[in-house]
PDB file of C-alpha atoms and ligand atoms in Angstrom:
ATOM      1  CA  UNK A   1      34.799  -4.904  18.241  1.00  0.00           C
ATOM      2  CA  UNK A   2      33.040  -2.463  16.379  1.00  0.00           C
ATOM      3  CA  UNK A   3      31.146   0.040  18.041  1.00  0.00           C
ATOM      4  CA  UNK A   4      28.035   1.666  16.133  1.00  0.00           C
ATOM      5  CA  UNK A   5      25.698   4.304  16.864  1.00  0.00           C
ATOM      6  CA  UNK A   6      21.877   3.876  16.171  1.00  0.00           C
ATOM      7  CA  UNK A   7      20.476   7.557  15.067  1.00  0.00           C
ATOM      8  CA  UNK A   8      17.126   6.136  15.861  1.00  0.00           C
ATOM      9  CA  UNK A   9      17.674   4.345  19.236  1.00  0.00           C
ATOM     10  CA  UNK A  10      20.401   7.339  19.929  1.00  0.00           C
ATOM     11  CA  UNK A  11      22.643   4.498  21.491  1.00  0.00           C
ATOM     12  CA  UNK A  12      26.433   3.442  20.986  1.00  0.00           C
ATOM     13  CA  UNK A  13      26.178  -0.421  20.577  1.00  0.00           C
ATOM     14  CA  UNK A  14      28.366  -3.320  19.623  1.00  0.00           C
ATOM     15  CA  UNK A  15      28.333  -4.683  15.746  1.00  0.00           C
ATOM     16  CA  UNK A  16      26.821  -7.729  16.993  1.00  0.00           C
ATOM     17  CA  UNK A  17      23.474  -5.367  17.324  1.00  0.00           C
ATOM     18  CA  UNK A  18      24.072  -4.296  13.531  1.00  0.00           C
ATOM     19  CA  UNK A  19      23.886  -5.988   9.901  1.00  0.00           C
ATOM     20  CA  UNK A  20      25.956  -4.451   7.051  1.00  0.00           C
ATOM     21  CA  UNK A  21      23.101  -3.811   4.153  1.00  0.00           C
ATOM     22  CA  UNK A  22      25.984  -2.502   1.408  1.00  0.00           C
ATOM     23  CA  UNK A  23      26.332   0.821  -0.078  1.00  0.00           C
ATOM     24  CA  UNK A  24      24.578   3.888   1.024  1.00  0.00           C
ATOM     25  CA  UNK A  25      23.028   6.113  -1.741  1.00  0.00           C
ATOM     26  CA  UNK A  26      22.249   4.156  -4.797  1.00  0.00           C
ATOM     27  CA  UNK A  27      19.354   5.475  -6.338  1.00  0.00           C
ATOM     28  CA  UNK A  28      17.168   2.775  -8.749  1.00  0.00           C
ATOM     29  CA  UNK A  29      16.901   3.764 -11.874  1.00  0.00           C
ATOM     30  CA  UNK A  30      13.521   5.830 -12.957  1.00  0.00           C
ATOM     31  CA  UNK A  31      12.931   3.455 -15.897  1.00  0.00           C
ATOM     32  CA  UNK A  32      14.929   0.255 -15.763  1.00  0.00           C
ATOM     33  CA  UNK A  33      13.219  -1.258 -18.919  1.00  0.00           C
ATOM     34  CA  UNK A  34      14.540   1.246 -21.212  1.00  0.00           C
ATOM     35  CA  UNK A  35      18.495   0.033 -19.712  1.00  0.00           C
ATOM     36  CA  UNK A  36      20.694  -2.484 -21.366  1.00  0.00           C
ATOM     37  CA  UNK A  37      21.424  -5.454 -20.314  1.00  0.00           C
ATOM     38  CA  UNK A  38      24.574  -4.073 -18.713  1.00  0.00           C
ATOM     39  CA  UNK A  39      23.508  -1.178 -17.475  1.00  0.00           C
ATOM     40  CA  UNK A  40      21.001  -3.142 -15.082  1.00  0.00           C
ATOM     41  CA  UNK A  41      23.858  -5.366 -14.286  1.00  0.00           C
ATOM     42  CA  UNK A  42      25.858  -2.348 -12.959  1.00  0.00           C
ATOM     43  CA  UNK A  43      23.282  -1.196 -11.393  1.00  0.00           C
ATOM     44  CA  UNK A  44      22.519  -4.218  -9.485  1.00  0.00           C
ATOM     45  CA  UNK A  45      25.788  -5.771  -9.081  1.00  0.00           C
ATOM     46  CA  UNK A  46      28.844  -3.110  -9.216  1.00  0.00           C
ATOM     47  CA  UNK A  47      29.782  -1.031  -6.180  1.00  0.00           C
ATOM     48  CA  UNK A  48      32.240   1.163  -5.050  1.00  0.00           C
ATOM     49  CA  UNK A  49      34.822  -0.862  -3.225  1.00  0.00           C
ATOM     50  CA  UNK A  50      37.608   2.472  -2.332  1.00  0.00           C
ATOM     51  CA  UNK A  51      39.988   2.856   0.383  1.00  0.00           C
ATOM     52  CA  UNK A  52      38.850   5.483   2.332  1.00  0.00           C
ATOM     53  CA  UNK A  53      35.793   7.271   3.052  1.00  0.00           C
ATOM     54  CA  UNK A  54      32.926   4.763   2.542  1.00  0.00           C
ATOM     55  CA  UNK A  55      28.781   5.507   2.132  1.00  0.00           C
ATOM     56  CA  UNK A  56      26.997   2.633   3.647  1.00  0.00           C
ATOM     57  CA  UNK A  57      23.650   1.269   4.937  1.00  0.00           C
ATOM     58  CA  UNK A  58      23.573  -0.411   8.179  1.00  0.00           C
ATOM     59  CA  UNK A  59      20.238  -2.064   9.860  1.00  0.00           C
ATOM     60  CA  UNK A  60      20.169  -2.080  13.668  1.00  0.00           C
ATOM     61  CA  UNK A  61      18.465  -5.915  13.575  1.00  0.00           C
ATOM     62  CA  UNK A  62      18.452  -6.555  17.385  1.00  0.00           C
ATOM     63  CA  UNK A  63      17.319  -3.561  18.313  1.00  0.00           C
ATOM     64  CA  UNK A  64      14.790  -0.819  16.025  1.00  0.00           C
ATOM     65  CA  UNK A  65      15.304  -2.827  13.005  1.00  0.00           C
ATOM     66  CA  UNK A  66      15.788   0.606  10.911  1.00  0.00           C
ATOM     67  CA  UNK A  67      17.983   1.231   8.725  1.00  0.00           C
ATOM     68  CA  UNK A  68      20.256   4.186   8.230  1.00  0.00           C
ATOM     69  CA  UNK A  69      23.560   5.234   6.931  1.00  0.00           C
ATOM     70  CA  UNK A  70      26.771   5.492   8.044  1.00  0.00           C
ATOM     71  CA  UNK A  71      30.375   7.017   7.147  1.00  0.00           C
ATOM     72  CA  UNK A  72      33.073   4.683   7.696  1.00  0.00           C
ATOM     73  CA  UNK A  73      36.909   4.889   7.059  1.00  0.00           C
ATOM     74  CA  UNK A  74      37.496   1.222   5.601  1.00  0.00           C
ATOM     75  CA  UNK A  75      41.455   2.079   6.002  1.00  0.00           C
ATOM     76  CA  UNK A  76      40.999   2.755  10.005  1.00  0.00           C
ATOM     77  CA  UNK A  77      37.818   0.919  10.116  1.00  0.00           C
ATOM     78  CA  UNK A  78      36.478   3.943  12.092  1.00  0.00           C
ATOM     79  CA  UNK A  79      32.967   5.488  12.121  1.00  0.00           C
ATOM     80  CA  UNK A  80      32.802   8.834  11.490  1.00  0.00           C
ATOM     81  CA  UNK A  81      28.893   9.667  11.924  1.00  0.00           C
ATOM     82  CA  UNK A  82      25.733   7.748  11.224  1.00  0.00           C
ATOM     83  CA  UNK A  83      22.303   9.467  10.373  1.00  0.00           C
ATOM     84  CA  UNK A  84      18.654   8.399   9.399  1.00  0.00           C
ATOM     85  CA  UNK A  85      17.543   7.196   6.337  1.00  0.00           C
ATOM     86  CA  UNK A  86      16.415   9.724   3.734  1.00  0.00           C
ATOM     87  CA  UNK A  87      18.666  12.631   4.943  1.00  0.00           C
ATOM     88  CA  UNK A  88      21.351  13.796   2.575  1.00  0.00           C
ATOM     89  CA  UNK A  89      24.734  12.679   2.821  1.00  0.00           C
ATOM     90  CA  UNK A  90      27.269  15.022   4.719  1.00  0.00           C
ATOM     91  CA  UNK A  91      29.590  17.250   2.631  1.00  0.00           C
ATOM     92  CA  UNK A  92      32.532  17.314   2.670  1.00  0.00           C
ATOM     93  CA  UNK A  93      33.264  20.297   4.952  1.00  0.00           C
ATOM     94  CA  UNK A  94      31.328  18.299   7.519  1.00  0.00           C
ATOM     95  CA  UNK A  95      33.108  15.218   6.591  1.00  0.00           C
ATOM     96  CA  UNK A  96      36.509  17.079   7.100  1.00  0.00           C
ATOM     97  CA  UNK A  97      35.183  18.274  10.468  1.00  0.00           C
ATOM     98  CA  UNK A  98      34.722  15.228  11.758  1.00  0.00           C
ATOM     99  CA  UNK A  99      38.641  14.183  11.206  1.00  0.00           C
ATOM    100  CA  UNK A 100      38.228  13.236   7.710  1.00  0.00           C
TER     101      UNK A 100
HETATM  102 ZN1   ZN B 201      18.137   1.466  16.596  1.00  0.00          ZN
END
């Protein structure tokens, strides 16, 4: 089992406590109007799927019911960090001090 950490609650819980809410960091576009047809479909639909190093947006739904993002390794299926909502993601020096 999975084991998250909540930056709001500051608690390591199971996954049970958790609900995947897909990729961290997409930003909607300014003016989707003036977008193609496809370009709104990518937007909406296409996400990064890599091995590795993964951006993603977790909701703590039995517990603060925030949500925040989270680093995970989708080879080792590890956590690396979590943080709030709204804050930048880490670099990639901080990334590589946290073992990745
Ligand atoms: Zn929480």
């Amino acid at each position: 089992m999975l084991l998250i950490h909540c930056p709001y609650c500051d608690e390591t819980l199971p996954e049970l406590e958790f609900a995947y809410a897909g990729e961290a960091h997409i930003d909607r576009p300014e003016d989707p109007s003036a977008m193609t047809d496809e370009e709104w479909r990518d937007f909406l639909f296409i996400r990064n799927n890599k091995r590795g190093t993964h951006f993603e947006r977790w909701r703590h739904i039995n517990g603060c019911a925030r949500f925040f993002n989270a680093v995970r390794d989708t080879v080792s299926d590890k956590f690396l960090t979590t943080y709030k909502a709204g804050t930048p993601r880490p670099s990639d020096a901080e990334l590589e001090e946290l073992g990745k």
